[in-house]
XYZ file of C-alpha atoms in Angstrom:
578
model
C -0.009 0.000 -0.002
C 1.837 3.114 -1.237
C 1.522 6.621 0.081
C -0.974 7.717 -2.617
C -3.306 4.802 -1.915
C -3.105 5.428 1.832
C -4.013 9.080 1.319
C -6.981 8.246 -0.947
C -8.241 5.640 1.545
C -7.886 8.110 4.416
C -9.841 10.845 2.606
C -12.563 8.364 1.543
C -13.116 7.159 5.100
C -13.180 10.743 6.379
C -15.820 11.778 3.795
C -17.905 8.660 4.484
C -18.047 9.363 8.203
C -18.898 12.999 7.584
C -21.780 11.978 5.253
C -22.947 9.451 7.887
C -23.014 12.166 10.532
C -24.933 14.590 8.234
C -27.424 11.880 7.279
C -27.914 11.014 10.931
C -28.599 14.643 11.752
C -31.205 14.791 8.924
C -33.001 11.646 10.129
C -32.560 12.660 13.771
C -31.224 9.255 14.743
C -29.356 8.972 18.072
C -25.913 9.007 16.474
C -23.049 11.230 17.611
C -19.391 11.438 16.660
C -16.455 13.147 18.363
C -12.695 13.067 18.107
C -10.168 14.183 15.500
C -8.588 13.232 12.180
C -5.546 14.731 10.524
C -2.710 14.445 8.067
C 0.723 16.096 8.226
C 3.892 16.247 6.164
C 7.367 16.787 7.640
C 10.584 17.634 5.824
C 13.923 17.255 7.596
C 17.080 19.011 6.436
C 20.683 18.769 7.594
C 23.732 20.666 6.411
C 27.173 19.919 7.943
C 30.490 21.705 7.804
C 33.101 20.795 6.812
C 31.656 18.880 3.867
C 31.829 15.125 4.416
C 31.962 15.383 8.221
C 29.858 12.576 9.763
C 30.206 13.477 13.453
C 26.524 14.486 13.596
C 24.092 11.999 11.999
C 20.516 12.658 10.817
C 17.930 12.187 13.540
C 14.784 11.859 11.375
C 13.754 10.610 7.945
C 14.212 13.220 5.226
C 10.467 13.131 4.411
C 7.630 11.801 6.519
C 3.844 11.701 6.175
C 1.745 10.996 9.261
C -1.943 10.214 9.624
C -4.172 10.549 12.679
C -7.680 9.120 12.750
C -9.242 9.061 16.208
C -13.044 9.390 16.057
C -15.490 7.974 18.588
C -18.883 7.050 17.108
C -21.787 6.643 19.509
C -24.837 4.765 18.211
C -27.579 5.433 20.701
C -27.020 4.799 24.382
C -25.541 1.307 24.268
C -23.129 1.000 21.348
C -19.904 2.959 20.774
C -17.126 2.536 18.209
C -13.894 4.392 19.033
C -10.953 4.340 16.599
C -7.284 5.088 17.278
C -5.261 5.021 14.055
C -1.906 6.838 14.126
C 0.640 5.823 11.506
C 3.445 7.073 9.269
C 4.482 6.099 5.737
C 8.236 5.891 6.372
C 9.317 3.090 8.762
C 11.333 4.262 11.754
C 11.489 1.324 14.162
C 13.294 1.490 17.513
C 16.354 0.379 15.494
C 16.389 3.865 13.978
C 15.377 5.363 10.612
C 18.760 4.505 9.089
C 19.134 0.866 10.187
C 18.386 -0.452 6.709
C 14.641 -0.951 7.225
C 13.319 -1.578 3.730
C 9.836 -1.824 2.316
C 7.459 -3.182 4.928
C 4.899 -5.890 4.394
C 1.366 -5.051 5.512
C 1.845 -7.173 8.654
C 5.068 -5.352 9.522
C 3.410 -2.013 8.840
C 0.471 -2.465 11.207
C 2.620 -4.012 13.975
C 5.434 -1.453 13.708
C 5.967 0.055 17.207
C 5.895 3.582 15.736
C 2.341 3.006 14.442
C -0.818 2.508 16.437
C -3.993 0.864 15.096
C -6.705 0.362 17.680
C -10.427 -0.372 17.401
C -12.665 -0.896 20.445
C -16.346 -1.514 19.591
C -18.436 -1.672 22.770
C -22.029 -2.754 23.339
C -23.305 -2.343 26.888
C -20.935 -4.481 29.029
C -19.102 -6.180 26.111
C -16.011 -4.612 24.516
C -13.995 -6.019 21.609
C -10.336 -4.935 21.559
C -8.547 -4.948 18.204
C -5.152 -3.618 17.145
C -2.610 -1.901 19.381
C -3.733 -1.879 23.031
C -2.059 -0.795 26.282
C -3.879 -2.911 28.866
C -3.304 -2.634 32.604
C -4.540 -5.665 34.516
C -2.603 -5.129 37.779
C 0.663 -3.836 39.233
C 2.350 -7.252 39.175
C 0.957 -8.853 35.994
C 0.739 -6.596 32.952
C 0.320 -2.941 32.138
C 3.542 -1.426 30.818
C 3.732 -2.514 27.156
C 1.749 -2.124 23.947
C 0.541 -5.292 22.219
C -0.916 -5.570 18.706
C -3.580 -8.259 18.566
C -7.167 -9.060 19.492
C -9.163 -9.689 22.656
C -12.213 -8.742 24.684
C -13.328 -7.179 27.974
C -16.654 -8.524 29.267
C -18.342 -7.171 32.438
C -21.747 -8.866 32.950
C -23.520 -8.164 36.264
C -20.378 -7.103 38.138
C -18.156 -9.890 36.845
C -15.255 -9.256 34.478
C -13.637 -11.575 31.956
C -10.676 -10.220 29.967
C -8.501 -11.835 27.328
C -5.983 -10.489 24.824
C -3.240 -11.945 22.641
C -0.865 -10.450 20.108
C 2.650 -9.265 19.288
C 4.599 -6.932 21.560
C 7.654 -6.811 19.255
C 8.623 -7.914 15.772
C 11.754 -9.896 14.962
C 14.726 -7.682 14.032
C 17.857 -9.179 12.451
C 21.282 -8.588 13.947
C 23.257 -6.108 11.804
C 26.884 -5.126 12.269
C 26.280 -1.722 10.715
C 26.700 1.008 10.175
C 24.598 1.688 12.105
C 24.837 -1.403 14.322
C 21.522 -3.107 15.211
C 21.369 -5.380 18.249
C 18.317 -7.200 16.931
C 15.323 -8.720 18.733
C 13.177 -11.831 18.727
C 9.509 -11.790 17.745
C 7.486 -11.946 20.977
C 3.867 -13.114 21.375
C 1.869 -12.200 24.476
C -1.228 -13.725 26.086
C -3.161 -12.270 29.029
C -6.329 -13.324 30.862
C -8.200 -11.920 33.859
C -11.285 -13.184 35.717
C -13.048 -11.669 38.712
C -15.867 -9.667 40.226
C -16.036 -5.989 41.155
C -18.436 -3.349 42.426
C -17.466 0.281 41.982
C -16.294 1.971 45.188
C -17.004 -1.256 47.133
C -14.697 -4.132 46.251
C -12.749 -5.983 43.552
C -11.361 -9.522 43.403
C -9.588 -11.036 40.424
C -7.008 -13.508 39.175
C -4.601 -12.695 36.328
C -2.579 -14.891 33.996
C 0.081 -13.460 31.689
C 2.433 -15.222 29.295
C 5.018 -14.173 26.687
C 7.196 -16.270 24.441
C 9.933 -15.408 21.939
C 10.213 -17.062 18.533
C 13.806 -18.287 18.408
C 13.648 -18.547 14.590
C 12.317 -15.022 13.980
C 15.682 -13.257 13.495
C 18.374 -14.257 11.014
C 21.114 -13.674 11.896
C 19.923 -13.824 15.545
C 20.816 -11.203 18.182
C 24.323 -11.652 19.540
C 23.703 -10.612 23.163
C 20.016 -11.503 23.600
C 18.567 -14.972 24.171
C 14.993 -16.064 23.354
C 12.882 -16.127 26.539
C 9.549 -17.303 27.879
C 7.647 -16.176 30.967
C 4.407 -16.967 32.793
C 2.925 -14.991 35.712
C -0.100 -15.635 37.933
C -1.465 -13.066 40.371
C -4.418 -12.608 42.743
C -5.752 -9.127 43.462
C -8.159 -8.001 46.173
C -9.383 -4.466 46.858
C -11.867 -3.311 49.500
C -13.294 0.168 50.088
C -14.951 0.891 53.439
C -17.032 3.787 54.734
C -15.389 7.106 55.592
C -12.659 6.654 52.960
C -10.838 3.611 54.361
C -9.380 1.161 51.829
C -7.193 -1.939 51.540
C -5.461 -3.342 48.419
C -3.452 -6.565 48.230
C -1.842 -8.490 45.366
C 0.269 -11.645 45.382
C 2.029 -13.053 42.300
C 4.224 -15.968 41.179
C 6.358 -16.006 38.063
C 8.045 -18.848 36.151
C 10.585 -17.418 33.754
C 12.966 -19.087 31.278
C 16.042 -16.975 30.545
C 17.215 -18.978 27.518
C 14.880 -21.174 25.447
C 17.800 -22.667 23.512
C 18.907 -24.587 26.622
C 17.379 -28.091 27.127
C 14.233 -29.011 29.040
C 14.750 -29.943 32.687
C 12.072 -31.796 34.667
C 13.685 -30.677 37.931
C 12.905 -27.026 37.150
C 9.612 -25.266 37.831
C 6.867 -25.634 35.238
C 3.123 -25.044 34.868
C 1.986 -27.320 32.086
C 0.620 -26.840 29.526
C 1.376 -23.108 29.776
C 5.130 -23.297 30.385
C 7.687 -26.107 30.600
C 10.842 -25.906 32.687
C 14.260 -25.509 31.050
C 17.660 -25.556 32.709
C 17.510 -21.727 32.735
C 14.004 -21.538 34.297
C 13.513 -19.810 37.678
C 10.440 -19.416 39.903
C 9.836 -16.665 42.433
C 7.204 -14.541 44.144
C 6.133 -10.936 44.554
C 3.541 -9.046 46.510
C 2.331 -5.568 47.316
C -0.219 -4.123 49.737
C -1.660 -0.711 50.526
C -3.808 0.382 53.475
C -5.068 3.833 54.330
C -7.778 6.473 54.393
C -8.725 9.138 51.862
C -10.515 12.298 52.932
C -11.408 15.714 51.596
C -8.415 17.442 53.197
C -6.317 14.537 54.474
C -5.034 11.271 52.958
C -2.792 8.887 54.843
C -1.686 5.332 54.113
C 1.114 2.807 53.994
C 2.375 0.826 51.011
C 4.481 -2.332 50.980
C 6.066 -4.074 48.013
C 8.258 -7.183 47.795
C 9.824 -8.406 44.516
C 11.750 -11.678 44.641
C 15.178 -12.031 43.110
C 13.873 -14.353 40.369
C 10.506 -12.671 39.829
C 9.955 -11.381 36.301
C 6.665 -10.640 34.606
C 6.241 -10.122 30.822
C 3.916 -7.166 31.384
C 6.570 -5.109 33.212
C 9.896 -6.005 31.534
C 11.924 -3.370 33.437
C 10.712 -4.099 36.963
C 13.615 -4.094 39.451
C 13.734 -7.443 41.327
C 15.179 -8.533 44.684
C 13.870 -5.672 46.828
C 11.457 -4.746 49.618
C 9.907 -1.254 49.747
C 7.808 0.265 52.488
C 6.523 3.845 52.540
C 4.194 6.106 54.511
C 2.195 8.383 52.192
C 0.126 11.440 52.972
C -1.631 14.429 51.436
C -3.187 17.283 53.365
C -4.547 20.808 52.964
C -3.995 23.511 55.579
C -4.084 27.262 56.352
C -7.430 28.561 55.125
C -7.863 32.164 54.003
C -10.838 34.348 54.896
C -12.892 32.802 52.077
C -12.341 29.302 53.431
C -9.925 28.268 50.664
C -6.814 26.366 51.708
C -3.550 28.184 51.035
C -1.306 25.176 51.610
C -1.180 21.757 49.963
C 1.351 19.063 50.876
C 1.920 15.688 49.147
C 4.643 13.583 50.763
C 5.932 10.051 51.264
C 8.756 8.636 53.333
C 10.120 5.084 53.557
C 12.943 2.709 52.852
C 14.028 0.298 50.127
C 16.019 -2.808 51.011
C 17.880 -4.258 48.042
C 19.415 -7.715 47.740
C 16.948 -9.283 50.203
C 17.782 -12.734 48.820
C 21.123 -12.613 50.679
C 23.122 -13.554 47.579
C 25.242 -10.506 48.383
C 25.325 -7.770 51.034
C 21.999 -6.047 51.674
C 21.753 -2.357 50.797
C 19.286 0.007 52.480
C 18.126 3.103 50.714
C 15.994 6.018 51.948
C 12.935 6.780 49.795
C 11.415 10.245 50.045
C 9.119 12.524 48.100
C 7.779 15.956 48.944
C 5.752 18.569 47.082
C 4.815 21.522 49.332
C 2.850 24.410 47.799
C 1.886 27.557 49.723
C -0.077 30.589 48.438
C 0.880 33.280 50.957
C -1.331 36.008 49.472
C -2.718 37.161 46.134
C 0.809 37.949 44.907
C 3.329 35.528 46.352
C 3.464 31.701 46.237
C 6.194 29.168 47.007
C 6.627 25.539 45.955
C 9.246 23.247 47.504
C 9.984 19.746 46.206
C 12.260 16.862 47.092
C 12.679 13.492 45.401
C 14.918 10.562 46.174
C 14.877 7.705 43.714
C 17.151 5.063 42.191
C 18.098 1.445 42.663
C 20.842 -0.937 43.737
C 21.342 -4.488 42.476
C 23.397 -7.548 43.471
C 26.882 -8.003 42.096
C 26.128 -10.958 39.814
C 29.138 -11.725 37.644
C 30.793 -8.489 38.758
C 32.417 -7.879 42.156
C 30.076 -5.000 42.956
C 26.402 -4.362 42.290
C 24.972 -1.452 40.350
C 24.075 1.653 42.335
C 22.174 4.542 40.763
C 20.652 6.907 43.333
C 19.511 10.472 42.737
C 18.542 13.186 45.270
C 16.732 16.221 43.865
C 15.771 19.373 45.751
C 13.879 22.250 44.173
C 12.475 25.626 45.289
C 10.169 27.737 43.163
C 8.934 31.183 44.340
C 6.540 33.147 42.112
C 5.346 36.753 42.387
C 2.462 38.399 40.522
C 1.493 42.077 40.355
C -0.227 44.423 37.897
C -2.932 46.961 37.084
C -5.922 47.239 34.760
C -3.636 47.158 31.661
C -1.068 44.473 32.357
C -0.393 41.664 34.835
C 3.244 40.723 35.509
C 4.417 37.321 36.657
C 8.009 36.542 37.602
C 9.076 33.051 38.628
C 12.381 31.736 39.909
C 13.303 28.089 40.073
C 16.400 26.519 41.616
C 17.106 22.795 41.516
C 19.977 20.827 43.004
C 20.529 17.207 41.957
C 23.093 14.767 43.366
C 23.459 11.519 41.456
C 25.664 8.720 42.818
C 26.774 5.843 40.577
C 28.967 2.873 41.505
C 31.438 1.225 39.142
C 30.634 -2.520 39.131
C 34.307 -3.508 38.698
C 36.154 -1.179 41.099
C 33.414 -0.326 43.605
C 34.246 3.370 43.280
C 31.262 5.714 43.643
C 31.107 8.764 41.379
C 28.987 11.761 42.348
C 27.358 13.788 39.617
C 26.246 17.192 40.921
C 23.922 19.510 39.036
C 22.737 23.058 39.798
C 19.983 24.572 37.687
C 18.578 28.099 37.942
C 15.686 29.366 35.854
C 14.227 32.895 35.787
C 10.961 33.458 33.859
C 9.057 36.691 33.232
C 5.607 36.689 31.572
C 3.570 39.891 31.131
C -0.116 39.463 30.296
C -1.618 42.477 28.514
C -5.291 43.107 29.166
C -5.703 45.735 26.413
C -3.446 44.195 23.745
C -3.357 40.952 21.775
C 0.340 40.299 22.341
C 1.600 37.507 24.652
C 5.398 37.685 25.180
C 7.591 35.621 27.536
C 11.233 35.782 28.564
C 13.497 33.292 30.352
C 17.093 32.877 31.466
C 18.569 29.552 32.561
C 21.910 28.627 34.123
C 22.990 24.962 34.273
C 26.110 23.620 35.965
C 27.037 19.930 35.955
C 30.212 18.545 37.498
C 31.752 15.152 38.214
C 35.380 13.980 38.505
C 37.183 14.920 35.308
C 34.150 16.606 33.740
C 32.485 20.011 34.078
C 29.720 21.460 31.920
C 28.216 24.952 31.996
C 25.203 26.009 29.986
C 23.521 29.402 29.715
C 20.231 29.709 27.819
C 18.401 32.923 26.869
C 14.962 32.546 25.358
C 12.166 34.834 24.238
C 8.795 34.146 22.600
C 5.896 36.117 21.239
C 2.360 34.977 20.478
C -0.394 36.969 18.744
C -3.653 36.481 16.801
C -4.127 37.329 13.118
C -6.841 37.289 10.416
C -9.542 38.460 12.820
C -8.427 35.925 15.456
C -8.847 32.965 13.093
C -5.067 32.424 13.160
C -2.658 32.170 16.080
C 1.008 32.960 15.420
C 3.957 32.211 17.697
C 7.672 32.769 17.278
C 10.536 31.851 19.597
C 14.247 32.594 19.617
C 16.748 30.796 21.858
C 20.509 31.101 22.314
C 22.588 28.487 24.142
C 26.132 28.971 25.390
C 27.830 25.765 26.552
C 31.357 25.034 27.755
C 32.942 21.687 28.658
C 36.044 21.626 30.874
C 38.675 23.994 29.426
C 37.561 23.618 25.807
C 36.374 26.535 23.728
C 32.675 27.225 24.129
C 29.930 25.938 21.804
C 27.275 28.284 20.398
C 23.744 27.251 19.526
C 20.961 29.355 18.021
C 17.433 27.952 17.687
C 14.574 29.763 15.972
C 11.006 28.497 15.505
C 7.708 29.704 14.105
C 4.275 28.141 14.308
C 0.788 29.041 13.127
C -2.682 27.599 13.745
C -5.189 28.753 11.122
C -8.833 27.914 11.786
C -10.156 27.479 8.246
C -13.619 26.580 9.535
C -15.278 25.638 12.801
C -13.899 22.088 12.485
C -10.853 22.321 10.200
C -7.475 23.749 11.298
C -4.277 24.172 9.263
C -1.124 23.980 11.388
C 2.438 24.863 10.372
C 5.712 24.577 12.262
C 9.159 25.715 11.075
C 12.364 25.438 13.101
C 16.057 25.979 12.537
C 18.857 24.715 14.799
C 22.362 26.107 14.119
C 25.044 24.522 16.317
C 28.737 25.517 16.145
C 31.268 23.465 18.124
C 34.362 24.873 19.781
C 37.537 22.780 19.829
C 36.296 19.777 21.871
C 35.858 17.600 18.774
C 37.812 16.992 15.590
C 37.606 18.813 13.241
C 37.643 21.998 15.338
C 34.879 24.562 14.788
C 32.637 22.047 13.027
C 28.991 23.045 12.691
C 25.630 21.849 11.475
C 22.336 23.445 10.452
C 19.276 21.347 11.195
C 15.831 22.354 9.934
C 12.276 21.022 10.196
C 9.212 22.049 8.183
C 5.930 20.471 9.278
C 2.476 21.286 7.958
C -0.839 19.529 8.197
C -4.586 19.646 8.575
C -6.616 18.615 11.614
C -10.364 17.954 11.450
C -12.543 17.861 14.558
C -15.661 15.701 14.507
C -18.841 16.694 16.279
C -20.104 20.087 17.359
């Protein structure tokens, strides 16, 4: 299906739906339609100096056409038909637009991760799920990946029955390059959920999730990745009491095979016929629980989570194992003004993470904290304070030392507003300090990466003019042993209406000064322009143009190299409904 045929098909479907909506309005049938549809074209340009220099590679396809078709058709009270079609004509898989991806078959096109084709017809309590779906069953089963396939979600009389199967990734051949492509195995997913629920009262369900790689789907196969298979079972229970009290509990067990090419082993865990044990198969458990109370001005609760060292679920491929977390969480409002409105809002949590609980290496304890504290002192002055501590530590494995990545972030943001009947001024200052510690897995040395960021923003709002300017100044300082980076950014933008307010114009200019260690500074100038032209009540023409001119100092060879990167994007967006 070439680009011309795709465009003709897209326009035909759009006209058909519009005629259907007009006919429905004439006959006064209970049919409504909402959502959007659009088409856009993007041109990418790159000019490098000196000629032939390849130190900066293209980051996009030279030409790209994208389609968006996301209407929701409602037939009466009981039947709805939502679409979610977002796709592009030029393939740009996760392997990159220049990894030698050739002409796609139709199957490769609709399952390409950069595209999304979803169709969810629903009649009363029965929903059919087709195409790309992001389904969240529970926190320990599935909910973090997109799968292209088919399934259903049935909810008769408080019960729920869910099933879905499809592909979460296509097979990608190993390629030495340039550019090098690691490759991947084709992976098929299955998921099933059964239970009963009553809104704001209770929920009980069991979940089953499986994924399996096709070891013959990549040729040549990936060099550093082995075909895998995993199966997870979980039980979830939720209860909601009077006065805002609640309790949530989930327990899960996973059986995961790290390498399907290794032989079957009857001594290893299995759950036939869903998964058979191999010599690389491991079984482990996980669980989480939350208890607390939610109120109008006060929330408080505790949360516990345990993930076994061998626990791995296909629905959350990047979940950190071998840990135990426990946190105390709260939210509260305080300090009312004379009108009874709270001036202060605080959201916070505090707890601890224990890594390596399996005792295969030394345990590591880590403080977990989060704070967002907002206070509106009066009509002019407000202050927001934030703190975040996150990261992880893992066992040593084949290396002497485990991985340690822990970040502590502290931010303070005061804002002041003043004005008169012609203009309102707002000035905002933001300071953020970040300390990031990382451990070398071979030497055990811990490197601290310290970052200071300061941002000053000024925005005047004119009450008698149609202009909307903004100004900002940012200072960024990053240092670690043997490396120091300074960045200064000055930015200014201006927005205004045109053509009797049917068009909105915006331009922005930004200059970046950056300096690494004792090298000569780099200079970067970015300019952009955008317009939104409302051609009719439902049709809008959007345009975006940007230019990025970057000139290096003497930190790379050849010295004083530069590139000019440009993007031109234009397209039409149609809004269904009133």
